[in-house]
Structures are given as C-alpha cells and as structure tokens.
Backbone as a chain_set.jsonl record, in Angstrom:
{"seq": "MSNPIVSALPQARAHSTPSLTRNARFSSTSQSVTAAVNILASTLELIISPFILSTLEGGQPVGRIKMELFADIVPKTAENFRQLCTGEYKRNGVPQGYKNCTFHRIIKDFMVQGGDFLKGDGTGSMCIYGGENFADENFTLKHSSPGLLSMANSGANTNGCQFFITCAKTDFLDNKHVVFGRLVDGLLTLRKIENVPTGPNNKPKVPVIISECGEM", "coords": {"N": [[19.945, -0.854, 0.136], [19.298, 1.04, -2.742], [17.187, 3.937, -3.062], [14.287, 5.139, -4.827], [14.212, 8.28, -6.531], [12.189, 11.012, -5.84], [10.597, 13.169, -7.947], [11.289, 16.605, -7.788], [11.343, 16.513, -5.082], [12.959, 15.719, -1.932], [15.305, 12.964, -1.836], [13.805, 9.868, -1.222], [14.208, 7.796, 1.493], [13.406, 4.992, 1.339], [12.673, 1.537, 1.317], [10.738, 0.646, -0.425], [9.257, 2.517, -2.811], [7.016, 4.371, -4.66], [7.513, 6.496, -7.453], [7.208, 9.958, -8.338], [8.248, 10.728, -10.689], [7.847, 10.45, -14.107], [9.307, 8.765, -15.739], [10.127, 6.813, -14.088], [11.834, 4.02, -12.501], [10.278, 2.057, -11.447], [7.932, -0.672, -10.882], [4.54, -0.928, -11.839], [1.132, -1.496, -11.465], [-2.04, -1.481, -12.926], [-5.5, -1.087, -12.514], [-8.744, -1.335, -13.719], [-11.879, 0.1, -12.814], [-13.965, -1.088, -14.021], [-13.036, -3.658, -14.586], [-12.896, -4.635, -12.038], [-15.522, -4.988, -11.283], [-16.293, -7.364, -12.388], [-15.142, -9.313, -10.838], [-15.955, -9.426, -8.259], [-17.058, -11.524, -6.754], [-14.961, -13.182, -6.174], [-13.217, -11.822, -4.653], [-11.675, -10.437, -1.682], [-12.814, -8.843, 1.271], [-11.511, -6.542, 3.403], [-10.901, -5.109, 6.624], [-9.406, -2.409, 7.962], [-7.399, -0.019, 9.781], [-6.918, 3.385, 8.819], [-6.692, 2.447, 6.161], [-8.32, 0.504, 6.503], [-10.453, -0.487, 9.063], [-10.254, 1.613, 12.03], [-8.15, 4.341, 11.735], [-5.527, 6.05, 13.394], [-4.876, 9.427, 13.881], [-2.692, 11.458, 15.233], [-3.718, 10.583, 17.637], [-6.437, 10.799, 17.373], [-9.38, 9.3, 16.093], [-9.554, 8.554, 12.658], [-11.031, 7.233, 10.713], [-12.585, 4.525, 8.847], [-11.528, 2.087, 6.461], [-12.49, 0.077, 3.835], [-11.601, -2.609, 1.771], [-11.2, -4.458, -1.297], [-9.622, -7.369, -2.567], [-7.932, -8.349, -5.507], [-7.919, -11.276, -5.979], [-8.171, -13.225, -7.916], [-6.739, -12.381, -10.059], [-4.21, -11.506, -9.264], [-3.215, -13.571, -7.324], [-1.088, -14.364, -5.581], [0.066, -11.976, -4.693], [-2.164, -10.776, -3.508], [-2.694, -12.607, -1.441], [-0.433, -12.362, 0.147], [-0.758, -9.767, 1.171], [-3.229, -10.117, 2.477], [-2.69, -12.012, 4.539], [-0.89, -10.55, 6.053], [-2.54, -8.616, 6.947], [-4.347, -10.004, 8.573], [-2.682, -11.159, 10.418], [-2.072, -13.785, 10.55], [0.18, -14.924, 9.473], [3.251, -16.007, 10.699], [6.454, -15.597, 12.281], [8.88, -17.374, 13.867], [6.921, -18.01, 15.67], [5.713, -15.613, 16.216], [3.193, -13.313, 15.392], [3.092, -11.561, 12.297], [2.567, -8.418, 10.817], [0.259, -5.736, 9.822], [-1.054, -4.41, 11.946], [-1.03, -1.665, 14.1], [0.877, -0.487, 12.586], [2.329, 2.232, 10.692], [1.426, 4.859, 8.322], [3.952, 5.943, 6.579], [4.691, 7.724, 4.642], [3.395, 10.33, 2.799], [1.948, 11.837, 0.04], [0.266, 14.395, -1.239], [-2.33, 14.329, -3.66], [-1.163, 12.253, -4.96], [-0.211, 9.665, -3.578], [-0.594, 7.52, -0.637], [1.588, 5.91, 1.541], [2.396, 2.883, 3.214], [2.874, 0.13, 5.535], [5.376, -0.742, 6.382], [6.101, -2.495, 8.823], [8.309, -3.36, 10.08], [10.484, -1.516, 10.364], [9.364, 0.973, 10.138], [10.015, 3.232, 8.68], [10.144, 3.001, 5.978], [12.266, 1.51, 5.101], [12.199, -1.139, 5.681], [11.506, -4.589, 4.824], [9.649, -7.518, 4.075], [8.112, -10.697, 3.344], [5.408, -13.101, 3.091], [6.372, -15.311, 1.904], [8.871, -16.078, 2.583], [12.077, -14.732, 3.204], [12.951, -11.397, 2.024], [11.508, -10.359, -0.16], [9.315, -10.795, -3.079], [8.613, -11.826, -6.484], [7.336, -9.695, -9.168], [4.01, -10.213, -9.935], [2.135, -9.857, -12.089], [1.202, -7.311, -14.472], [-1.388, -6.7, -15.076], [-3.556, -5.174, -14.076], [-4.331, -1.687, -13.851], [-3.206, 1.625, -12.836], [-5.579, 3.366, -12.623], [-7.299, 5.106, -11.3], [-8.271, 6.941, -8.267], [-7.84, 5.405, -5.006], [-6.802, 2.844, -5.369], [-5.044, -0.134, -4.519], [-1.651, -0.826, -4.377], [1.549, -2.385, -4.867], [4.44, -1.236, -3.236], [7.836, -0.749, -4.203], [11.402, -1.286, -4.795], [12.388, -1.487, -7.268], [12.345, -3.8, -10.054], [10.687, -6.853, -9.265], [10.804, -6.751, -6.416], [8.891, -6.907, -4.356], [7.452, -6.613, -1.138], [6.383, -6.064, 2.031], [5.418, -3.52, 1.967], [3.042, -1.131, 0.789], [0.955, 0.991, -1.256], [-1.69, 3.44, -1.523], [-3.48, 4.81, -4.103], [-4.117, 8.278, -4.717], [-5.044, 9.547, -6.835], [-5.403, 9.285, -10.422], [-2.722, 7.465, -11.613], [-1.208, 6.7, -13.944], [1.366, 6.627, -14.898], [2.707, 4.898, -13.357], [2.09, 2.437, -14.209], [2.877, -0.906, -15.167], [5.059, -0.937, -13.583], [4.519, -1.074, -10.89], [2.655, -3.399, -8.962], [-0.748, -3.617, -9.059], [-3.209, -4.601, -6.771], [-5.638, -4.462, -5.48], [-8.591, -2.599, -4.362], [-10.232, 0.261, -2.865], [-13.405, -0.089, -1.401], [-14.941, 1.238, 0.276], [-14.581, 4.189, 2.186], [-13.259, 6.348, 1.007], [-13.311, 9.005, 1.794], [-11.936, 8.853, 4.194], [-9.427, 8.194, 3.217], [-8.858, 10.617, 1.924], [-8.619, 12.283, 4.126], [-6.304, 11.278, 5.302], [-4.515, 11.79, 3.252], [-4.319, 14.544, 3.414], [-2.931, 15.121, 5.705], [-0.517, 17.077, 7.379], [2.877, 17.212, 6.274], [6.449, 16.599, 6.622], [10.011, 16.669, 6.088], [11.036, 14.345, 3.544], [8.436, 13.619, 3.049], [7.206, 12.685, 5.316], [4.619, 12.155, 7.651], [3.584, 14.7, 9.944], [2.19, 14.121, 12.175], [1.46, 10.999, 13.715], [0.045, 8.507, 11.636], [-1.806, 5.879, 12.053], [-2.424, 2.392, 11.663], [-4.769, 1.16, 13.425], [-6.3, -1.102, 13.793], [-6.751, -4.144, 11.99], [-7.92, -6.545, 9.622], [-9.869, -9.356, 8.427], [-13.021, -9.352, 6.884]], "CA": [[19.334, -0.824, -1.183], [19.045, 2.415, -3.126], [15.792, 4.31, -3.098], [13.951, 5.962, -5.966], [14.168, 9.716, -6.288], [10.896, 11.603, -6.145], [10.806, 14.408, -8.676], [11.055, 17.868, -7.087], [11.294, 16.26, -3.645], [14.199, 15.08, -1.48], [15.334, 11.525, -2.05], [13.084, 9.121, -0.188], [14.979, 6.667, 1.976], [12.466, 3.911, 1.596], [12.927, 0.334, 0.538], [9.754, 0.582, -1.471], [8.723, 3.846, -2.992], [6.608, 4.785, -5.992], [8.097, 7.789, -7.757], [6.41, 10.89, -9.118], [8.891, 10.891, -11.979], [7.119, 9.618, -15.055], [10.174, 7.745, -16.315], [10.646, 6.075, -12.938], [12.24, 2.649, -12.76], [9.468, 1.139, -10.665], [6.862, -1.367, -11.516], [3.259, -0.515, -11.351], [0.064, -2.198, -12.119], [-3.202, -0.671, -12.85], [-6.716, -1.857, -12.627], [-9.877, -0.476, -13.997], [-13.036, -0.183, -11.982], [-14.798, -2.014, -14.781], [-12.52, -5.014, -14.396], [-13.185, -5.052, -10.669], [-16.923, -5.379, -11.17], [-16.448, -8.746, -12.821], [-14.471, -10.272, -9.97], [-16.368, -9.207, -6.875], [-17.35, -12.777, -6.057], [-13.745, -13.892, -5.793], [-12.314, -10.936, -3.931], [-11.79, -10.421, -0.222], [-13.023, -7.522, 1.837], [-10.79, -6.425, 4.659], [-11.183, -3.887, 7.37], [-8.189, -2.006, 8.652], [-7.335, 1.408, 10.045], [-6.964, 4.241, 7.652], [-7.089, 1.787, 4.935], [-9.302, -0.479, 6.978], [-10.752, -0.175, 10.467], [-10.045, 3.022, 12.285], [-6.757, 4.736, 11.817], [-5.385, 7.128, 14.356], [-4.022, 10.522, 13.454], [-2.479, 12.28, 16.407], [-4.54, 10.093, 18.725], [-7.851, 10.944, 17.054], [-9.833, 8.381, 15.042], [-9.698, 9.157, 11.338], [-12.101, 6.558, 10.003], [-12.364, 3.148, 8.413], [-11.403, 1.841, 5.027], [-12.731, -1.302, 3.423], [-11.015, -2.849, 0.458], [-11.297, -5.798, -1.857], [-8.382, -7.802, -3.203], [-8.149, -9.02, -6.785], [-7.242, -12.552, -5.768], [-8.215, -14.078, -9.103], [-5.806, -11.84, -11.051], [-2.876, -11.52, -8.632], [-3.45, -14.336, -6.094], [0.064, -14.394, -4.675], [0.18, -10.639, -4.106], [-3.329, -10.587, -2.641], [-2.563, -13.449, -0.251], [0.607, -11.758, 0.981], [-1.39, -8.649, 1.871], [-4.287, -10.624, 3.352], [-2.124, -12.621, 5.745], [-0.276, -9.512, 6.877], [-3.662, -7.911, 7.578], [-4.961, -10.836, 9.611], [-1.68, -11.544, 11.401], [-1.949, -15.244, 10.617], [1.551, -15.305, 9.139], [4.107, -15.878, 11.885], [7.871, -15.942, 12.234], [9.281, -17.783, 15.219], [5.734, -18.018, 16.507], [5.22, -14.248, 16.451], [2.412, -12.794, 14.261], [3.682, -10.454, 11.556], [1.523, -7.741, 10.068], [0.056, -4.296, 9.759], [-1.662, -3.777, 13.115], [-0.195, -0.645, 14.751], [1.841, 0.029, 11.61], [2.007, 3.602, 10.278], [1.641, 5.349, 6.961], [5.16, 6.725, 6.808], [4.959, 8.626, 3.513], [2.149, 10.85, 2.243], [2.119, 12.88, -0.971], [-1.062, 14.832, -1.676], [-2.627, 14.189, -5.089], [-0.361, 11.161, -5.52], [-0.452, 8.399, -2.888], [-0.19, 7.365, 0.767], [2.367, 4.674, 1.584], [2.581, 2.296, 4.531], [3.16, -1.297, 5.522], [6.688, -1.106, 6.926], [5.949, -2.79, 10.25], [9.615, -3.77, 10.598], [11.281, -0.358, 10.775], [8.492, 2.131, 10.218], [10.501, 4.396, 7.937], [10.216, 2.7, 4.554], [13.46, 0.736, 4.759], [11.988, -2.543, 6.02], [10.795, -5.404, 3.84], [9.538, -8.96, 4.256], [6.888, -11.218, 2.751], [5.005, -14.378, 3.689], [6.956, -16.405, 1.128], [10.244, -16.288, 3.016], [12.967, -13.695, 2.717], [12.507, -10.009, 2.04], [10.608, -9.954, -1.232], [8.894, -11.769, -4.084], [8.595, -11.276, -7.841], [6.135, -9.071, -9.719], [3.125, -11.274, -10.41], [1.766, -9.401, -13.433], [0.809, -5.905, -14.508], [-2.677, -6.683, -15.762], [-4.364, -4.071, -13.562], [-3.715, -0.379, -14.065], [-3.405, 2.689, -11.846], [-6.503, 4.167, -13.419], [-8.185, 5.958, -10.507], [-7.935, 6.989, -6.84], [-8.334, 4.308, -4.193], [-6.262, 1.542, -5.769], [-3.965, -0.687, -3.702], [-0.558, -1.258, -5.238], [2.76, -2.726, -4.128], [5.613, -0.378, -3.318], [9.027, -1.556, -4.467], [12.632, -0.539, -5.058], [12.813, -1.971, -8.567], [11.634, -4.994, -10.502], [10.696, -8.082, -8.456], [11.196, -6.481, -5.027], [7.689, -6.718, -3.548], [7.593, -7.113, 0.225], [5.203, -5.785, 2.857], [4.974, -2.146, 1.795], [2.024, -0.9, -0.23], [0.448, 2.362, -1.267], [-3.04, 3.639, -2.031], [-3.459, 5.97, -4.991], [-5.031, 9.391, -4.424], [-5.408, 10.082, -8.143], [-4.956, 8.422, -11.509], [-1.256, 7.515, -11.671], [-0.9, 5.715, -14.977], [2.81, 6.571, -15.144], [3.23, 3.794, -12.549], [1.706, 1.179, -14.842], [3.976, -1.792, -15.561], [6.169, -0.742, -12.654], [4.026, -1.501, -9.577], [1.559, -4.367, -9.105], [-2.034, -3.277, -8.447], [-3.784, -5.858, -6.277], [-6.91, -4.264, -4.795], [-9.17, -1.259, -4.423], [-11.128, 0.633, -1.788], [-14.831, -0.165, -1.702], [-15.55, 2.191, 1.2], [-13.577, 4.906, 2.956], [-12.498, 7.318, 0.221], [-13.175, 10.215, 2.606], [-10.845, 8.583, 5.138], [-8.194, 8.325, 2.438], [-8.617, 12.047, 1.701], [-8.146, 12.838, 5.398], [-4.903, 10.871, 5.443], [-3.777, 12.492, 2.203], [-4.163, 15.952, 3.78], [-2.149, 15.284, 6.936], [0.712, 17.845, 7.125], [4.097, 16.4, 6.19], [7.73, 17.272, 6.735], [11.04, 16.115, 5.198], [10.801, 13.008, 2.995], [6.988, 13.371, 3.001], [6.808, 12.0, 6.544], [3.547, 12.862, 8.359], [4.0, 15.381, 11.168], [1.516, 13.402, 13.261], [1.374, 9.586, 13.321], [-1.175, 7.969, 11.031], [-1.605, 4.497, 12.483], [-3.428, 1.362, 11.425], [-5.035, 0.7, 14.789], [-6.845, -2.454, 13.7], [-6.862, -4.633, 10.622], [-8.356, -7.929, 9.594], [-10.693, -9.801, 7.307], [-14.45, -9.353, 7.194]], "C": [[19.002, 0.618, -1.527], [17.557, 2.671, -3.237], [15.521, 5.201, -4.291], [13.909, 7.433, -5.589], [12.808, 10.246, -6.704], [11.137, 12.96, -6.774], [10.418, 15.624, -7.842], [10.96, 17.698, -5.574], [12.618, 15.645, -3.221], [14.144, 13.589, -1.703], [14.67, 10.809, -0.892], [13.888, 7.904, 0.215], [14.047, 5.532, 2.336], [12.805, 2.726, 0.736], [11.982, 0.272, -0.641], [9.109, 1.926, -1.643], [8.307, 4.124, -4.414], [7.128, 6.189, -6.244], [7.164, 8.644, -8.589], [6.989, 11.08, -10.509], [8.279, 9.945, -12.992], [7.998, 8.578, -15.736], [10.817, 6.923, -15.21], [10.937, 4.634, -13.287], [11.359, 1.641, -12.058], [8.404, 0.436, -11.463], [5.559, -0.845, -11.016], [2.233, -1.316, -12.075], [-1.116, -1.301, -12.068], [-4.398, -1.529, -13.033], [-7.833, -0.906, -12.922], [-11.027, -0.882, -13.115], [-13.924, -1.177, -12.696], [-14.349, -3.448, -14.568], [-12.898, -5.534, -13.02], [-14.608, -5.57, -10.526], [-17.111, -6.847, -11.495], [-15.85, -9.768, -11.862], [-14.855, -10.123, -8.506], [-16.543, -10.503, -6.098], [-16.089, -13.462, -5.551], [-12.769, -13.005, -5.029], [-12.593, -10.981, -2.437], [-12.031, -9.0, 0.241], [-12.364, -7.492, 3.198], [-11.235, -5.176, 5.387], [-9.974, -3.545, 8.217], [-8.206, -0.504, 8.871], [-7.105, 2.11, 8.745], [-7.407, 3.493, 6.462], [-8.001, 0.636, 5.258], [-9.441, -0.24, 8.474], [-10.346, 1.248, 10.748], [-8.585, 3.341, 12.453], [-6.667, 5.854, 12.823], [-4.452, 8.186, 13.799], [-3.868, 11.431, 14.658], [-3.371, 11.873, 17.565], [-6.031, 10.185, 18.476], [-8.247, 9.981, 15.942], [-10.04, 9.122, 13.723], [-10.861, 8.524, 10.594], [-11.72, 5.144, 9.634], [-12.215, 3.1, 6.904], [-11.648, 0.369, 4.774], [-12.174, -1.472, 2.015], [-11.266, -4.271, 0.014], [-9.995, -6.095, -2.574], [-8.707, -8.576, -4.469], [-7.413, -10.361, -6.803], [-7.268, -13.456, -6.987], [-7.239, -13.609, -10.173], [-4.37, -11.86, -10.525], [-2.977, -12.261, -7.29], [-2.297, -14.308, -5.1], [0.223, -13.054, -3.952], [-0.951, -10.382, -3.119], [-3.189, -11.383, -1.345], [-1.491, -12.914, 0.698], [0.006, -10.629, 1.817], [-2.425, -9.145, 2.882], [-3.718, -11.18, 4.653], [-1.433, -11.6, 6.645], [-1.341, -8.641, 7.535], [-4.222, -8.713, 8.745], [-3.986, -11.211, 10.716], [-1.483, -13.046, 11.492], [-0.559, -15.734, 10.22], [2.441, -15.036, 10.354], [5.558, -16.216, 11.553], [8.32, -16.193, 13.661], [8.111, -17.696, 16.194], [5.118, -16.658, 16.775], [4.456, -13.746, 15.228], [3.098, -11.588, 13.622], [2.561, -9.734, 10.806], [1.36, -6.269, 10.352], [-0.551, -3.638, 10.998], [-0.643, -2.902, 13.837], [0.925, -0.125, 13.862], [1.402, 1.438, 11.182], [2.046, 3.772, 8.764], [2.802, 6.328, 7.084], [5.439, 7.761, 5.725], [3.639, 9.033, 2.873], [2.459, 11.966, 1.25], [0.737, 13.213, -1.532], [-1.179, 14.759, -3.194], [-1.782, 13.105, -5.757], [-0.697, 9.845, -4.823], [-0.107, 8.51, -1.413], [0.447, 5.986, 0.874], [2.552, 4.189, 3.014], [2.99, 0.842, 4.422], [4.513, -1.708, 6.045], [6.566, -1.311, 8.435], [7.258, -3.256, 10.876], [10.397, -2.584, 11.158], [10.476, 0.935, 10.837], [8.915, 3.345, 9.426], [10.622, 4.151, 6.442], [11.428, 1.895, 4.147], [13.294, -0.753, 5.036], [11.219, -3.299, 4.951], [10.796, -6.868, 4.254], [8.247, -9.4, 3.582], [6.581, -12.574, 3.374], [5.649, -15.566, 2.99], [8.406, -16.684, 1.496], [11.142, -15.208, 2.437], [12.324, -12.319, 2.75], [11.465, -9.689, 0.99], [10.233, -11.095, -2.163], [8.686, -11.052, -5.416], [7.274, -10.599, -8.197], [5.271, -10.159, -10.338], [2.652, -11.021, -11.835], [1.357, -7.94, -13.326], [-0.507, -5.731, -15.256], [-3.509, -5.473, -15.355], [-3.596, -2.757, -13.645], [-4.051, 0.624, -12.966], [-4.33, 3.749, -12.453], [-7.371, 5.138, -12.631], [-7.678, 6.06, -9.072], [-8.433, 5.719, -6.15], [-7.871, 2.931, -4.591], [-5.109, 1.15, -4.849], [-2.882, -1.212, -4.625], [0.68, -1.52, -4.383], [3.854, -1.685, -4.341], [6.818, -1.283, -3.571], [10.239, -0.671, -4.675], [13.223, -0.965, -6.393], [12.04, -3.225, -8.921], [11.79, -6.147, -9.511], [11.178, -7.877, -7.021], [9.973, -6.174, -4.156], [7.896, -7.323, -2.167], [6.317, -6.909, 1.005], [4.651, -4.385, 2.626], [4.016, -2.002, 0.613], [1.684, 0.587, -0.24], [-0.963, 2.373, -1.825], [-3.021, 4.903, -2.872], [-4.491, 7.011, -4.556], [-5.513, 10.048, -5.707], [-5.041, 9.037, -9.19], [-3.444, 8.574, -11.623], [-0.766, 6.516, -12.712], [0.577, 5.645, -15.327], [3.477, 5.493, -14.29], [2.889, 2.434, -13.151], [2.937, 0.418, -15.332], [5.233, -1.602, -14.715], [5.805, -1.2, -11.242], [2.795, -2.374, -9.776], [0.314, -3.919, -8.337], [-2.698, -4.576, -8.005], [-5.108, -5.68, -5.541], [-7.434, -2.858, -4.974], [-10.036, -1.011, -3.188], [-12.563, 0.467, -2.256], [-15.606, 0.752, -0.758], [-14.424, 2.896, 1.945], [-12.753, 5.899, 2.16], [-12.301, 8.618, 1.01], [-12.053, 10.049, 3.628], [-9.499, 8.713, 4.44], [-7.85, 9.793, 2.227], [-8.114, 12.72, 2.984], [-6.672, 12.51, 5.599], [-4.03, 11.659, 4.472], [-3.459, 13.934, 2.602], [-3.465, 16.176, 5.118], [-0.87, 16.063, 6.604], [1.945, 16.937, 7.147], [5.348, 17.265, 6.305], [8.723, 16.69, 5.742], [10.728, 14.678, 4.79], [9.325, 12.606, 3.035], [6.489, 12.589, 4.212], [5.717, 12.805, 7.253], [4.061, 13.501, 9.653], [3.295, 14.818, 12.397], [1.372, 11.957, 12.807], [0.015, 9.245, 12.716], [-1.05, 6.456, 11.151], [-2.754, 3.583, 12.085], [-3.713, 0.724, 12.783], [-5.597, -0.705, 14.835], [-6.851, -2.874, 12.241], [-7.254, -6.102, 10.649], [-9.247, -8.208, 8.409], [-12.152, -9.865, 7.728], [-15.108, -10.632, 6.702]], "O": [[18.477, 1.346, -0.685], [16.766, 1.758, -3.473], [16.402, 5.938, -4.732], [13.602, 7.78, -4.448], [12.333, 9.957, -7.802], [11.812, 13.807, -6.19], [9.336, 15.659, -7.256], [10.55, 18.616, -4.864], [13.337, 15.1, -4.06], [13.061, 13.005, -1.757], [14.937, 11.103, 0.273], [14.215, 7.068, -0.627], [13.92, 5.161, 3.503], [13.179, 2.872, -0.428], [12.381, -0.114, -1.739], [8.473, 2.433, -0.719], [9.153, 4.117, -5.308], [7.175, 6.998, -5.317], [6.425, 8.14, -9.435], [6.293, 11.544, -11.413], [8.205, 8.742, -12.742], [7.478, 7.595, -16.264], [11.918, 6.399, -15.376], [10.375, 4.084, -14.234], [11.675, 0.451, -12.075], [8.019, 0.864, -12.551], [5.469, -0.366, -9.886], [2.461, -1.765, -13.198], [-1.178, -0.417, -11.213], [-4.322, -2.594, -13.646], [-7.855, 0.217, -12.417], [-11.151, -2.039, -12.714], [-14.563, -2.015, -12.061], [-15.171, -4.347, -14.393], [-13.186, -6.718, -12.848], [-14.868, -6.483, -9.742], [-17.992, -7.502, -10.938], [-16.032, -10.97, -12.053], [-14.167, -10.629, -7.62], [-16.212, -10.569, -4.915], [-16.146, -14.24, -4.599], [-11.626, -13.394, -4.787], [-13.618, -11.5, -1.995], [-11.502, -8.055, -0.345], [-12.642, -8.338, 4.048], [-11.874, -4.297, 4.809], [-9.574, -4.316, 9.089], [-8.958, 0.209, 8.206], [-7.099, 1.488, 7.683], [-8.388, 3.853, 5.813], [-8.404, -0.119, 4.374], [-8.47, 0.222, 9.073], [-10.116, 2.023, 9.819], [-7.872, 2.691, 13.218], [-7.658, 6.541, 13.073], [-3.368, 7.876, 13.306], [-4.819, 12.103, 15.057], [-3.744, 12.709, 18.388], [-6.819, 9.697, 19.286], [-7.529, 9.855, 14.95], [-10.638, 10.197, 13.696], [-11.606, 9.226, 9.909], [-10.68, 4.63, 10.045], [-12.712, 3.961, 6.179], [-11.065, -0.487, 5.439], [-12.274, -0.573, 1.18], [-11.511, -5.166, 0.823], [-9.347, -5.199, -3.116], [-9.65, -9.366, -4.497], [-6.437, -10.553, -7.528], [-6.454, -14.375, -7.08], [-6.938, -14.36, -11.101], [-3.436, -12.19, -11.256], [-2.839, -11.643, -6.234], [-2.524, -14.234, -3.892], [0.482, -13.013, -2.749], [-0.734, -9.841, -2.035], [-3.527, -10.885, -0.271], [-1.635, -13.008, 1.917], [0.236, -10.549, 3.023], [-2.489, -8.651, 4.007], [-4.204, -10.861, 5.738], [-1.396, -11.77, 7.864], [-1.084, -8.003, 8.556], [-4.536, -8.149, 9.793], [-4.402, -11.544, 11.826], [-0.809, -13.534, 12.399], [-0.163, -16.84, 10.589], [2.381, -13.963, 10.955], [5.84, -17.015, 10.661], [8.164, -15.347, 14.542], [8.275, -17.36, 17.367], [4.114, -16.556, 17.48], [5.006, -13.747, 14.126], [3.615, -10.711, 14.315], [1.695, -10.384, 10.221], [2.183, -5.638, 11.015], [-0.56, -2.41, 11.087], [0.464, -3.343, 14.146], [1.814, 0.589, 14.325], [0.227, 1.785, 11.303], [2.611, 2.957, 8.035], [2.644, 7.419, 7.632], [6.335, 8.59, 5.88], [2.857, 8.18, 2.455], [3.153, 12.926, 1.584], [0.123, 12.396, -2.219], [-0.239, 15.087, -3.917], [-1.698, 13.051, -6.984], [-1.385, 9.0, -5.395], [0.569, 9.444, -0.981], [-0.092, 5.006, 0.359], [2.829, 4.979, 3.917], [3.399, 0.375, 3.359], [4.791, -2.903, 6.15], [6.885, -0.42, 9.222], [7.31, -3.518, 12.077], [10.905, -2.634, 12.278], [10.87, 1.883, 11.515], [8.255, 4.383, 9.482], [11.142, 4.996, 5.714], [11.609, 1.617, 2.962], [14.157, -1.549, 4.665], [10.381, -2.726, 4.254], [11.806, -7.395, 4.723], [7.385, -8.574, 3.283], [7.404, -13.129, 4.102], [5.492, -16.704, 3.432], [9.093, -17.438, 0.807], [10.97, -14.816, 1.283], [11.305, -12.099, 3.404], [10.613, -8.83, 1.216], [10.754, -12.205, -2.057], [8.594, -9.825, -5.465], [6.233, -10.889, -7.608], [5.742, -10.937, -11.168], [2.765, -11.898, -12.692], [1.189, -7.404, -12.231], [-0.711, -4.75, -15.971], [-4.106, -4.818, -16.21], [-2.371, -2.727, -13.524], [-5.049, 0.484, -12.26], [-3.914, 4.869, -12.751], [-8.111, 5.92, -13.229], [-6.752, 5.341, -8.694], [-9.334, 5.044, -6.648], [-8.482, 1.938, -4.194], [-4.303, 1.99, -4.451], [-3.169, -1.964, -5.556], [0.834, -0.945, -3.306], [4.155, -1.302, -5.472], [6.81, -2.454, -3.189], [10.12, 0.553, -4.727], [14.424, -0.819, -6.62], [11.172, -3.66, -8.163], [12.876, -6.389, -8.986], [11.879, -8.727, -6.471], [10.02, -5.278, -3.313], [8.45, -8.416, -2.039], [5.285, -7.503, 0.691], [3.532, -4.087, 3.043], [4.164, -2.662, -0.416], [2.077, 1.337, 0.653], [-1.383, 1.441, -2.51], [-2.591, 5.956, -2.401], [-5.581, 6.676, -4.094], [-6.299, 10.996, -5.67], [-4.433, 8.016, -8.866], [-2.94, 9.693, -11.719], [-0.004, 5.6, -12.399], [1.006, 4.7, -15.988], [4.66, 5.2, -14.466], [3.345, 1.401, -12.661], [3.897, 1.002, -15.835], [6.322, -2.046, -15.081], [6.665, -1.657, -10.488], [1.984, -2.113, -10.665], [0.328, -3.851, -7.108], [-2.749, -5.542, -8.768], [-5.653, -6.656, -5.026], [-6.818, -2.028, -5.642], [-10.51, -1.951, -2.549], [-12.901, 0.84, -3.38], [-16.791, 1.009, -0.97], [-13.423, 2.271, 2.297], [-11.656, 6.264, 2.583], [-11.253, 9.257, 0.909], [-11.308, 10.991, 3.898], [-8.55, 9.268, 4.994], [-6.686, 10.179, 2.336], [-7.278, 13.622, 2.927], [-5.888, 13.363, 6.017], [-2.949, 12.13, 4.826], [-2.442, 14.484, 2.178], [-3.415, 17.303, 5.609], [-0.199, 15.73, 5.627], [2.029, 16.008, 7.951], [5.312, 18.48, 6.114], [8.325, 16.259, 4.66], [10.22, 13.893, 5.59], [8.994, 11.42, 3.052], [5.466, 11.909, 4.137], [5.87, 14.012, 7.439], [4.872, 12.91, 10.366], [3.747, 15.015, 13.525], [1.178, 11.711, 11.617], [-1.028, 9.65, 13.23], [-0.273, 5.832, 10.429], [-3.92, 3.969, 12.164], [-2.974, -0.153, 13.23], [-5.392, -1.425, 15.812], [-6.947, -2.028, 11.352], [-6.945, -6.814, 11.605], [-9.363, -7.39, 7.496], [-12.477, -10.372, 8.802], [-16.313, -10.812, 6.874]]}, "num_chains": 1, "name": "protein.A"}
C-alpha cells in the first residue's frame, strides 16, 4: 500500500501516516477541549507507557500518560483502541495490543506516531473487527490542540491499529483522520517523546517503548 509523502521530508514507508502537507489525502478528526468537558462521564481513562504508563527511551523511564477516549462520539474507534491497550482482543488465543510496542515516527511540533505492534515500522495494520482496517467513523472532533489522539491511516477508511498524538494544533488534518481521545495527564511526557532525536523517515534514534498499557 502506498504511503503519504511528508512535505519537505523523505517519503514515509508507513501504512498509516498523517502528512504535514496541508492538502494531504488523509482523514483527520478534530476535537475541542470544550466538547471533551461534556463527555467526561462516558469516557475511559487508560494508562500506558509514553502515552500511558511508563514509556522507555533508551532504557530509561520517560513517564506516564493518561488519556480519555470519546466513546460516546466515536464508540467503534474508541473500543478498538481500548481493547488493544488492555490486550483483551486475541487472535488464535494470543493477546494483540500495544504493550512493548514502539513509537516509530516522531516529528517535533507535529505528532508522535505508534501502534504498529505487527511490524514496528509503520507498515503493519490490523483491528479488532477482523481484517486489517475499518471505516472512518466520523470527523466530528477536530485536531484543535496538542495532546489529541487520532487514527493514522493511508487514505479514507483505512483505520487499523496505528495512532498518533498531536504535539500542536493540526487543523489541516481535520476531515482526514479520526480524533478519538485526548491526554488528561502526561503532556510533559509527550514533550519528552517529541524531542527524542530522529533519523531517516523520522525514526527515533533510541527506542521509545510502551512498556505497560491498560485501563484504569
């Protein structure tokens, strides 16, 4: 599957990749912090490395990230992420999910991308609904601030297991990527991840690993 081209950067060989190009072909969703306030009672709080529990960068703990999922607005997308965090989804009896998965792509002032627990390089994709991907649920929420969780994709209706966390307002991704959650704690941890040195294709020079993940 072809990968989106990141403006002013080498082509990213990732199944799911948000693009810096403002006329990118990807879907994006955005959510406002105001909207989130009204749905706290129906959201889930997870704890995972970098983006929840403690992430490891070069063997050193980076911190924890807590997030809530907008399950009342994008229930299917939120549930896919939740089950991959808890490991309750299984294939052939084997738990599938983000534990020990890496953030394979980091672009400062843009986003950090992870979730490819199949191949680890951005080319893997699967979902809890069978097959590799599922359709865009809606684009109600917008990429209006840092700390938003959104689905990475390789075009319309290609959501799988990969996701990214915004490091800034990225409204050019609206209506191209589905926003499904936000950080409620751990912005400093996100900034630490964002500043990890990178090499070709925005790959971190030291591993940034989700050492633990789950539901609180």
